[in-house]
CSV table of N, CA and C in Angstrom, one decimal:
chain,number,residue,atom,x,y,z
A,1,MET,N,85.3,29.1,145.4
A,1,MET,CA,84.7,30.3,145.0
A,1,MET,C,83.6,30.0,144.0
A,2,SER,N,82.6,30.8,144.1
A,2,SER,CA,81.4,30.6,143.2
A,2,SER,C,81.7,31.0,141.8
A,3,GLY,N,80.8,30.8,140.8
A,3,GLY,CA,81.0,31.1,139.4
A,3,GLY,C,81.0,32.6,139.1
A,4,ARG,N,80.6,33.4,140.1
A,4,ARG,CA,80.6,34.8,139.9
A,4,ARG,C,82.1,35.4,139.9
A,5,GLN,N,82.3,36.5,139.2
A,5,GLN,CA,83.6,37.1,139.1
A,5,GLN,C,83.7,38.0,140.3
A,6,ARG,N,85.0,38.1,140.8
A,6,ARG,CA,85.2,39.0,141.9
A,6,ARG,C,84.9,40.4,141.5
A,7,PRO,N,84.4,41.3,142.4
A,7,PRO,CA,84.1,42.7,142.1
A,7,PRO,C,85.3,43.5,141.7
A,8,ASP,N,86.5,43.1,142.2
A,8,ASP,CA,87.7,43.9,141.9
A,8,ASP,C,88.5,43.3,140.8
A,9,ALA,N,87.9,42.4,139.9
A,9,ALA,CA,88.6,41.8,138.8
A,9,ALA,C,89.0,42.7,137.7
A,10,ALA,N,88.1,43.7,137.5
A,10,ALA,CA,88.4,44.7,136.4
A,10,ALA,C,89.7,45.5,136.7
A,11,PRO,N,89.9,46.0,137.9
A,11,PRO,CA,91.2,46.7,138.1
A,11,PRO,C,92.4,45.8,138.0
A,12,VAL,N,92.3,44.5,138.4
A,12,VAL,CA,93.4,43.6,138.2
A,12,VAL,C,93.7,43.4,136.8
A,13,LEU,N,92.7,43.2,135.9
A,13,LEU,CA,92.9,43.0,134.5
A,13,LEU,C,93.5,44.3,133.9
A,14,ALA,N,93.1,45.5,134.3
A,14,ALA,CA,93.7,46.7,133.8
A,14,ALA,C,95.2,46.8,134.2
A,15,VAL,N,95.6,46.4,135.4
A,15,VAL,CA,97.0,46.4,135.8
A,15,VAL,C,97.8,45.4,135.0
A,16,ARG,N,97.2,44.2,134.8
A,16,ARG,CA,98.0,43.2,133.9
A,16,ARG,C,98.1,43.8,132.5
A,17,GLY,N,97.1,44.4,132.0
A,17,GLY,CA,97.2,45.0,130.6
A,17,GLY,C,98.2,46.1,130.6
A,18,PHE,N,98.3,46.9,131.7
A,18,PHE,CA,99.3,48.0,131.7
A,18,PHE,C,100.7,47.4,131.8
A,19,GLY,N,100.9,46.4,132.5
A,19,GLY,CA,102.2,45.8,132.5
A,19,GLY,C,102.7,45.3,131.2
A,20,ARG,N,101.8,44.6,130.5
A,20,ARG,CA,102.1,44.1,129.1
A,20,ARG,C,102.4,45.3,128.2
A,21,TYR,N,101.6,46.4,128.3
A,21,TYR,CA,101.9,47.6,127.5
A,21,TYR,C,103.2,48.2,127.8
A,22,LEU,N,103.6,48.2,129.1
A,22,LEU,CA,104.9,48.8,129.4
A,22,LEU,C,106.1,48.0,128.8
A,23,VAL,N,105.9,46.6,128.9
A,23,VAL,CA,106.9,45.8,128.3
A,23,VAL,C,107.0,46.0,126.8
A,24,TRP,N,105.9,46.2,126.2
A,24,TRP,CA,105.8,46.4,124.7
A,24,TRP,C,106.5,47.7,124.4
A,25,GLN,N,106.4,48.7,125.2
A,25,GLN,CA,106.9,50.0,124.9
A,25,GLN,C,108.4,50.2,125.3
A,26,ALA,N,108.9,49.3,126.2
A,26,ALA,CA,110.3,49.4,126.7
A,26,ALA,C,111.3,49.5,125.6
A,27,PRO,N,111.3,48.6,124.5
A,27,PRO,CA,112.3,48.7,123.5
A,27,PRO,C,112.4,50.1,122.8
A,28,SER,N,111.2,50.7,122.6
A,28,SER,CA,111.3,52.0,122.0
A,28,SER,C,111.9,53.1,122.9
A,29,TRP,N,111.6,52.9,124.2
A,29,TRP,CA,112.2,53.8,125.2
A,29,TRP,C,113.7,53.7,125.2
A,30,VAL,N,114.2,52.5,125.1
A,30,VAL,CA,115.7,52.3,125.1
A,30,VAL,C,116.3,52.9,123.8
A,31,LEU,N,115.6,52.7,122.7
A,31,LEU,CA,116.1,53.3,121.4
A,31,LEU,C,116.1,54.8,121.5
A,32,VAL,N,115.1,55.4,122.0
A,32,VAL,CA,115.0,56.9,122.1
A,32,VAL,C,116.1,57.4,123.0
A,33,THR,N,116.3,56.6,124.1
A,33,THR,CA,117.4,57.0,125.1
A,33,THR,C,118.8,56.9,124.4
A,34,LEU,N,119.0,55.9,123.6
A,34,LEU,CA,120.3,55.8,122.9
A,34,LEU,C,120.5,56.9,121.9
A,35,VAL,N,119.4,57.2,121.1
A,35,VAL,CA,119.5,58.3,120.1
A,35,VAL,C,119.7,59.7,120.9
A,36,ALA,N,119.0,59.9,121.9
A,36,ALA,CA,119.2,61.1,122.7
A,36,ALA,C,120.6,61.2,123.3
A,37,GLY,N,121.1,60.1,123.8
A,37,GLY,CA,122.5,60.1,124.3
A,37,GLY,C,123.5,60.4,123.3
A,38,TRP,N,123.3,59.8,122.1
A,38,TRP,CA,124.2,60.1,121.0
A,38,TRP,C,124.1,61.6,120.6
A,39,LEU,N,122.9,62.2,120.6
A,39,LEU,CA,122.8,63.6,120.2
A,39,LEU,C,123.4,64.5,121.3
A,40,VAL,N,123.3,64.1,122.6
A,40,VAL,CA,123.9,64.9,123.6
A,40,VAL,C,125.4,64.8,123.6
A,41,TRP,N,126.0,63.5,123.6
A,41,TRP,CA,127.4,63.4,123.8
A,41,TRP,C,128.1,63.4,122.4
A,42,GLY,N,127.5,63.0,121.4
A,42,GLY,CA,128.1,63.0,120.1
A,42,GLY,C,128.0,64.2,119.3
A,43,VAL,N,126.9,64.9,119.3
A,43,VAL,CA,126.6,66.1,118.5
A,43,VAL,C,126.7,67.3,119.4
A,44,GLY,N,126.5,67.2,120.7
A,44,GLY,CA,126.7,68.4,121.5
A,44,GLY,C,125.3,69.1,121.9
A,45,LEU,N,124.2,68.4,121.7
A,45,LEU,CA,122.9,68.9,122.1
A,45,LEU,C,122.9,69.1,123.6
A,46,PRO,N,122.3,70.1,124.1
A,46,PRO,CA,122.2,70.3,125.6
A,46,PRO,C,121.5,69.1,126.3
A,47,VAL,N,122.0,68.7,127.5
A,47,VAL,CA,121.5,67.6,128.2
A,47,VAL,C,120.0,67.7,128.5
A,48,TRP,N,119.6,68.9,128.8
A,48,TRP,CA,118.2,69.1,129.2
A,48,TRP,C,117.3,68.8,128.0
A,49,VAL,N,117.7,69.1,126.8
A,49,VAL,CA,116.9,68.8,125.6
A,49,VAL,C,116.8,67.3,125.4
A,50,GLY,N,117.9,66.6,125.5
A,50,GLY,CA,117.9,65.1,125.4
A,50,GLY,C,117.0,64.5,126.5
A,51,ALA,N,117.2,64.9,127.7
A,51,ALA,CA,116.3,64.4,128.8
A,51,ALA,C,114.9,64.7,128.6
A,52,GLY,N,114.6,65.9,128.2
A,52,GLY,CA,113.2,66.3,127.9
A,52,GLY,C,112.6,65.5,126.8
A,53,ALA,N,113.3,65.2,125.7
A,53,ALA,CA,112.8,64.4,124.6
A,53,ALA,C,112.5,63.0,125.1
A,54,ILE,N,113.3,62.4,126.0
A,54,ILE,CA,113.1,61.1,126.5
A,54,ILE,C,111.8,61.1,127.4
A,55,ALA,N,111.7,62.2,128.2
A,55,ALA,CA,110.6,62.3,129.1
A,55,ALA,C,109.3,62.4,128.4
A,56,LEU,N,109.3,63.3,127.4
A,56,LEU,CA,108.1,63.5,126.5
A,56,LEU,C,107.7,62.2,125.8
A,57,PHE,N,108.6,61.5,125.3
A,57,PHE,CA,108.3,60.2,124.6
A,57,PHE,C,107.7,59.2,125.6
A,58,ILE,N,108.2,59.1,126.8
A,58,ILE,CA,107.6,58.2,127.8
A,58,ILE,C,106.3,58.6,128.2
A,59,VAL,N,106.1,59.9,128.5
A,59,VAL,CA,104.8,60.5,128.9
A,59,VAL,C,103.8,60.2,127.8
A,60,LYS,N,104.2,60.4,126.5
A,60,LYS,CA,103.2,60.2,125.4
A,60,LYS,C,102.7,58.7,125.4
A,61,ASP,N,103.7,57.8,125.6
A,61,ASP,CA,103.3,56.4,125.6
A,61,ASP,C,102.4,56.1,126.8
A,62,LEU,N,102.6,56.7,128.0
A,62,LEU,CA,101.8,56.4,129.2
A,62,LEU,C,100.4,57.0,128.9
A,63,LEU,N,100.3,58.1,128.3
A,63,LEU,CA,99.0,58.7,128.1
A,63,LEU,C,98.2,58.0,127.0
A,64,LEU,N,98.9,57.3,126.1
A,64,LEU,CA,98.2,56.6,125.0
A,64,LEU,C,97.7,55.2,125.5
A,65,PHE,N,98.1,54.8,126.7
A,65,PHE,CA,97.6,53.5,127.2
A,65,PHE,C,96.1,53.5,127.4
A,66,TRP,N,95.6,54.6,127.9
A,66,TRP,CA,94.1,54.7,128.2
A,66,TRP,C,93.3,54.5,127.0
A,67,PRO,N,93.5,55.2,125.8
A,67,PRO,CA,92.6,54.9,124.7
A,67,PRO,C,93.0,53.5,124.0
A,68,LEU,N,94.2,53.0,124.2
A,68,LEU,CA,94.6,51.8,123.5
A,68,LEU,C,94.2,50.5,124.3
A,69,ARG,N,93.8,50.7,125.6
A,69,ARG,CA,93.6,49.5,126.4
A,69,ARG,C,92.5,48.5,125.9
A,70,VAL,N,91.5,49.0,125.2
A,70,VAL,CA,90.5,48.2,124.6
A,70,VAL,C,91.1,47.3,123.5
A,71,VAL,N,92.0,47.8,122.7
A,71,VAL,CA,92.6,47.1,121.6
A,71,VAL,C,93.6,46.1,122.2
A,72,LEU,N,94.2,46.4,123.3
A,72,LEU,CA,95.3,45.5,123.9
A,72,LEU,C,94.7,44.3,124.7
A,73,LYS,N,93.4,44.3,125.0
A,73,LYS,CA,92.9,43.2,125.8
A,73,LYS,C,93.1,41.9,125.0
A,74,SER,N,93.3,40.8,125.8
A,74,SER,CA,93.4,39.5,125.3
A,74,SER,C,92.0,39.0,124.9
A,75,PRO,N,91.9,38.4,123.7
A,75,PRO,CA,90.6,37.9,123.3
A,75,PRO,C,90.1,36.8,124.3
A,76,ALA,N,88.8,36.8,124.5
A,76,ALA,CA,88.3,35.8,125.4
A,76,ALA,C,88.3,34.4,124.7
A,77,ARG,N,88.5,33.4,125.4
A,77,ARG,CA,88.5,32.1,124.8
A,77,ARG,C,87.0,31.7,124.6
A,78,VAL,N,86.7,31.3,123.3
A,78,VAL,CA,85.4,31.0,123.0
A,78,VAL,C,85.3,29.4,123.1
A,79,ARG,N,84.4,29.0,124.0
A,79,ARG,CA,84.1,27.6,124.2
A,79,ARG,C,82.6,27.4,124.0
A,80,PRO,N,82.2,27.2,122.8
A,80,PRO,CA,80.7,27.0,122.5
A,80,PRO,C,80.1,25.7,122.8
A,81,VAL,N,80.8,24.8,123.5
A,81,VAL,CA,80.3,23.5,123.8
A,81,VAL,C,79.0,23.6,124.5
A,82,ASP,N,78.0,22.8,124.1
A,82,ASP,CA,76.7,22.8,124.6
A,82,ASP,C,75.8,24.0,124.2
A,83,ALA,N,76.4,24.8,123.4
A,83,ALA,CA,75.6,25.9,122.9
A,83,ALA,C,74.7,25.5,121.7
A,84,GLU,N,73.7,26.2,121.4
A,84,GLU,CA,72.8,25.9,120.3
A,84,GLU,C,73.1,26.8,119.1
A,85,GLY,N,72.9,26.3,117.9
A,85,GLY,CA,73.1,27.1,116.7
A,85,GLY,C,72.3,26.7,115.6
A,86,ARG,N,72.4,27.3,114.4
A,86,ARG,CA,71.7,27.0,113.2
A,86,ARG,C,72.6,26.7,112.1
A,87,VAL,N,72.2,25.8,111.2
A,87,VAL,CA,73.0,25.4,110.0
A,87,VAL,C,72.8,26.6,109.0
A,88,VAL,N,73.9,27.1,108.5
A,88,VAL,CA,73.8,28.1,107.5
A,88,VAL,C,74.3,27.6,106.1
A,89,GLU,N,75.1,26.5,106.1
A,89,GLU,CA,75.4,25.8,104.9
A,89,GLU,C,75.2,24.3,105.2
A,90,ALA,N,74.4,23.6,104.4
A,90,ALA,CA,74.0,22.3,104.7
A,90,ALA,C,75.2,21.4,105.1
A,91,LEU,N,75.0,20.6,106.2
A,91,LEU,CA,76.0,19.7,106.7
A,91,LEU,C,75.8,18.4,106.1
A,92,GLY,N,76.8,17.9,105.4
A,92,GLY,CA,76.7,16.6,104.8
A,92,GLY,C,78.0,15.8,104.7
A,93,PRO,N,78.6,15.5,105.7
A,93,PRO,CA,78.5,15.8,107.1
A,93,PRO,C,79.2,17.1,107.5
A,94,THR,N,79.9,17.8,106.6
A,94,THR,CA,80.5,19.0,107.0
A,94,THR,C,79.9,20.2,106.3
A,95,GLY,N,80.0,21.3,107.0
A,95,GLY,CA,79.4,22.6,106.4
A,95,GLY,C,79.7,23.7,107.4
A,96,TYR,N,78.7,24.6,107.5
A,96,TYR,CA,78.9,25.8,108.4
A,96,TYR,C,77.7,26.0,109.2
A,97,VAL,N,77.9,26.4,110.5
A,97,VAL,CA,76.8,26.7,111.4
A,97,VAL,C,77.1,28.1,112.0
A,98,GLN,N,76.0,28.7,112.5
A,98,GLN,CA,76.2,29.9,113.3
A,98,GLN,C,75.9,29.7,114.7
A,99,VAL,N,76.8,29.9,115.6
A,99,VAL,CA,76.7,29.7,117.0
A,99,VAL,C,77.1,30.9,117.8
A,100,GLN,N,76.3,31.4,118.6
A,100,GLN,CA,76.6,32.6,119.4
A,100,GLN,C,77.0,33.8,118.5
A,101,GLY,N,76.3,33.9,117.4
A,101,GLY,CA,76.6,35.0,116.5
A,101,GLY,C,77.8,34.9,115.6
A,102,GLU,N,78.5,33.7,115.7
A,102,GLU,CA,79.8,33.5,114.9
A,102,GLU,C,79.6,32.4,114.0
A,103,LEU,N,80.2,32.5,112.8
A,103,LEU,CA,80.2,31.4,111.8
A,103,LEU,C,81.3,30.4,112.1
A,104,TRP,N,81.0,29.1,112.1
A,104,TRP,CA,82.0,28.1,112.4
A,104,TRP,C,81.8,27.0,111.4
A,105,ARG,N,83.0,26.4,111.1
A,105,ARG,CA,83.0,25.1,110.3
A,105,ARG,C,82.5,24.0,111.3
A,106,ALA,N,81.6,23.1,110.8
A,106,ALA,CA,81.1,22.1,111.6
A,106,ALA,C,81.0,20.8,111.0
A,107,ARG,N,81.0,19.7,111.8
A,107,ARG,CA,80.9,18.4,111.3
A,107,ARG,C,79.7,17.7,112.1
A,108,LEU,N,78.8,17.1,111.3
A,108,LEU,CA,77.6,16.5,111.9
A,108,LEU,C,78.0,15.2,112.5
A,109,GLU,N,77.6,15.0,113.8
A,109,GLU,CA,77.9,13.7,114.5
A,109,GLU,C,76.6,13.1,114.9
A,110,PRO,N,76.2,12.0,114.6
A,110,PRO,CA,76.8,11.0,113.7
A,110,PRO,C,76.6,11.5,112.3
A,111,ASP,N,77.5,10.9,111.4
A,111,ASP,CA,77.4,11.3,110.0
A,111,ASP,C,76.0,11.2,109.5
A,112,GLY,N,75.7,12.2,108.6
A,112,GLY,CA,74.3,12.3,108.1
A,112,GLY,C,74.2,13.6,107.3
A,113,ARG,N,73.0,14.2,107.3
A,113,ARG,CA,72.8,15.4,106.6
A,113,ARG,C,71.9,16.3,107.4
A,114,ALA,N,72.2,17.6,107.4
A,114,ALA,CA,71.3,18.6,108.1
A,114,ALA,C,71.2,19.7,107.1
A,115,GLU,N,70.0,20.1,106.9
A,115,GLU,CA,69.7,21.2,105.9
A,115,GLU,C,69.8,22.6,106.6
A,116,VAL,N,69.9,23.6,105.7
A,116,VAL,CA,70.0,25.0,106.2
A,116,VAL,C,68.8,25.3,107.1
A,117,GLY,N,69.1,25.9,108.2
A,117,GLY,CA,68.0,26.3,109.2
A,117,GLY,C,67.8,25.3,110.3
A,118,THR,N,68.4,24.1,110.2
A,118,THR,CA,68.3,23.1,111.2
A,118,THR,C,69.0,23.5,112.5
A,119,ARG,N,68.3,23.4,113.6
A,119,ARG,CA,69.0,23.7,114.9
A,119,ARG,C,69.9,22.6,115.3
A,120,VAL,N,71.0,22.9,115.8
A,120,VAL,CA,72.0,21.9,116.2
A,120,VAL,C,72.6,22.3,117.6
A,121,ARG,N,73.1,21.3,118.3
A,121,ARG,CA,73.8,21.6,119.6
A,121,ARG,C,75.3,21.2,119.4
A,122,VAL,N,76.2,22.0,119.9
A,122,VAL,CA,77.6,21.7,119.9
A,122,VAL,C,77.9,20.7,120.9
A,123,ARG,N,78.6,19.6,120.5
A,123,ARG,CA,79.0,18.5,121.4
A,123,ARG,C,80.5,18.5,121.7
A,124,GLY,N,81.2,19.1,120.8
A,124,GLY,CA,82.7,19.1,121.0
A,124,GLY,C,83.3,20.1,120.0
A,125,ILE,N,84.6,20.2,120.2
A,125,ILE,CA,85.4,21.1,119.3
A,125,ILE,C,86.7,20.5,119.0
A,126,SER,N,87.2,20.5,117.8
A,126,SER,CA,88.5,20.0,117.4
A,126,SER,C,89.1,21.1,116.6
A,127,ARG,N,90.2,21.7,117.1
A,127,ARG,CA,90.8,22.9,116.4
A,127,ARG,C,89.7,23.9,116.1
A,128,LEU,N,89.4,24.2,114.9
A,128,LEU,CA,88.4,25.2,114.6
A,128,LEU,C,87.1,24.6,114.0
A,129,THR,N,86.9,23.3,114.2
A,129,THR,CA,85.7,22.6,113.7
A,129,THR,C,84.9,22.2,114.9
A,130,LEU,N,83.6,22.6,114.8
A,130,LEU,CA,82.7,22.1,115.9
A,130,LEU,C,82.1,20.8,115.5
A,131,HIS,N,81.9,19.9,116.5
A,131,HIS,CA,81.2,18.7,116.3
A,131,HIS,C,79.8,18.9,116.8
A,132,VAL,N,78.8,18.8,115.9
A,132,VAL,CA,77.4,19.1,116.3
A,132,VAL,C,76.5,17.9,116.1
A,133,GLU,N,75.3,18.0,116.8
A,133,GLU,CA,74.3,17.0,116.5
A,133,GLU,C,73.0,17.8,116.3
A,134,PRO,N,72.1,17.2,115.5
A,134,PRO,CA,70.8,17.9,115.3
A,134,PRO,C,70.0,17.9,116.6
A,135,LEU,N,69.3,18.9,116.8
A,135,LEU,CA,68.3,18.9,118.0
A,135,LEU,C,67.0,18.3,117.5
A,136,ALA,N,66.3,17.7,118.5
A,136,ALA,CA,65.0,17.2,118.2
A,136,ALA,C,64.1,18.3,117.7
A,137,GLU,N,63.2,18.0,116.8
A,137,GLU,CA,62.3,19.0,116.3
A,137,GLU,C,61.5,19.7,117.4
A,138,ASP,N,61.2,20.9,117.2
A,138,ASP,CA,60.4,21.7,118.2
A,138,ASP,C,59.1,21.0,118.5
A,139,SER,N,58.7,20.9,119.7
A,139,SER,CA,57.4,20.3,120.0
A,139,SER,C,56.3,21.3,119.6
A,140,PRO,N,55.1,20.8,119.4
A,140,PRO,CA,54.0,21.7,118.8
A,140,PRO,C,53.7,23.0,119.7
A,141,GLY,N,53.9,22.9,121.0
A,141,GLY,CA,53.6,24.0,121.9
A,141,GLY,C,54.7,24.9,122.1
A,142,THR,N,55.9,24.7,121.6
A,142,THR,CA,57.1,25.4,121.8
A,142,THR,C,57.2,26.6,120.8
A,143,PRO,N,57.3,27.8,121.2
A,143,PRO,CA,57.5,28.9,120.2
A,143,PRO,C,58.9,28.8,119.6
A,144,PRO,N,59.0,29.2,118.3
A,144,PRO,CA,60.3,29.1,117.6
A,144,PRO,C,61.3,30.1,118.3
A,145,GLU,N,62.6,29.7,118.2
A,145,GLU,CA,63.6,30.5,118.7
A,145,GLU,C,63.9,31.7,117.8
A,146,PRO,N,64.1,32.9,118.3
A,146,PRO,CA,64.3,34.1,117.4
A,146,PRO,C,65.6,34.0,116.6
């Protein structure tokens, strides 16, 4: 398969997210059912009231999935290897860089020093530390990167 995503991938992701949401809600449905059962058989509440309360609770959770689906998405795995960034805290050999709009702890490879504003390329990642190398200075005819 090519690097392009299938056109039907979004519905598949929505269904997977819905399944996770249902599993997350199931314990509360069991608890509400137990409480309603106790109220019906222990206290004498009419059966239709207990069943209606359970149904309303489940319908409420099903309706809330739509607005909550954005929050429930799994975060994308960030793999900034081979991406370019800029030093925001001098690397000597460790400091911080900004890559793809995010701030990362970085280690300069090979050991040395890179000043603030230096362009770097990510060569690897170890836990939450990027291993970076300085890029060659811009050639005279190359416009600066925004």
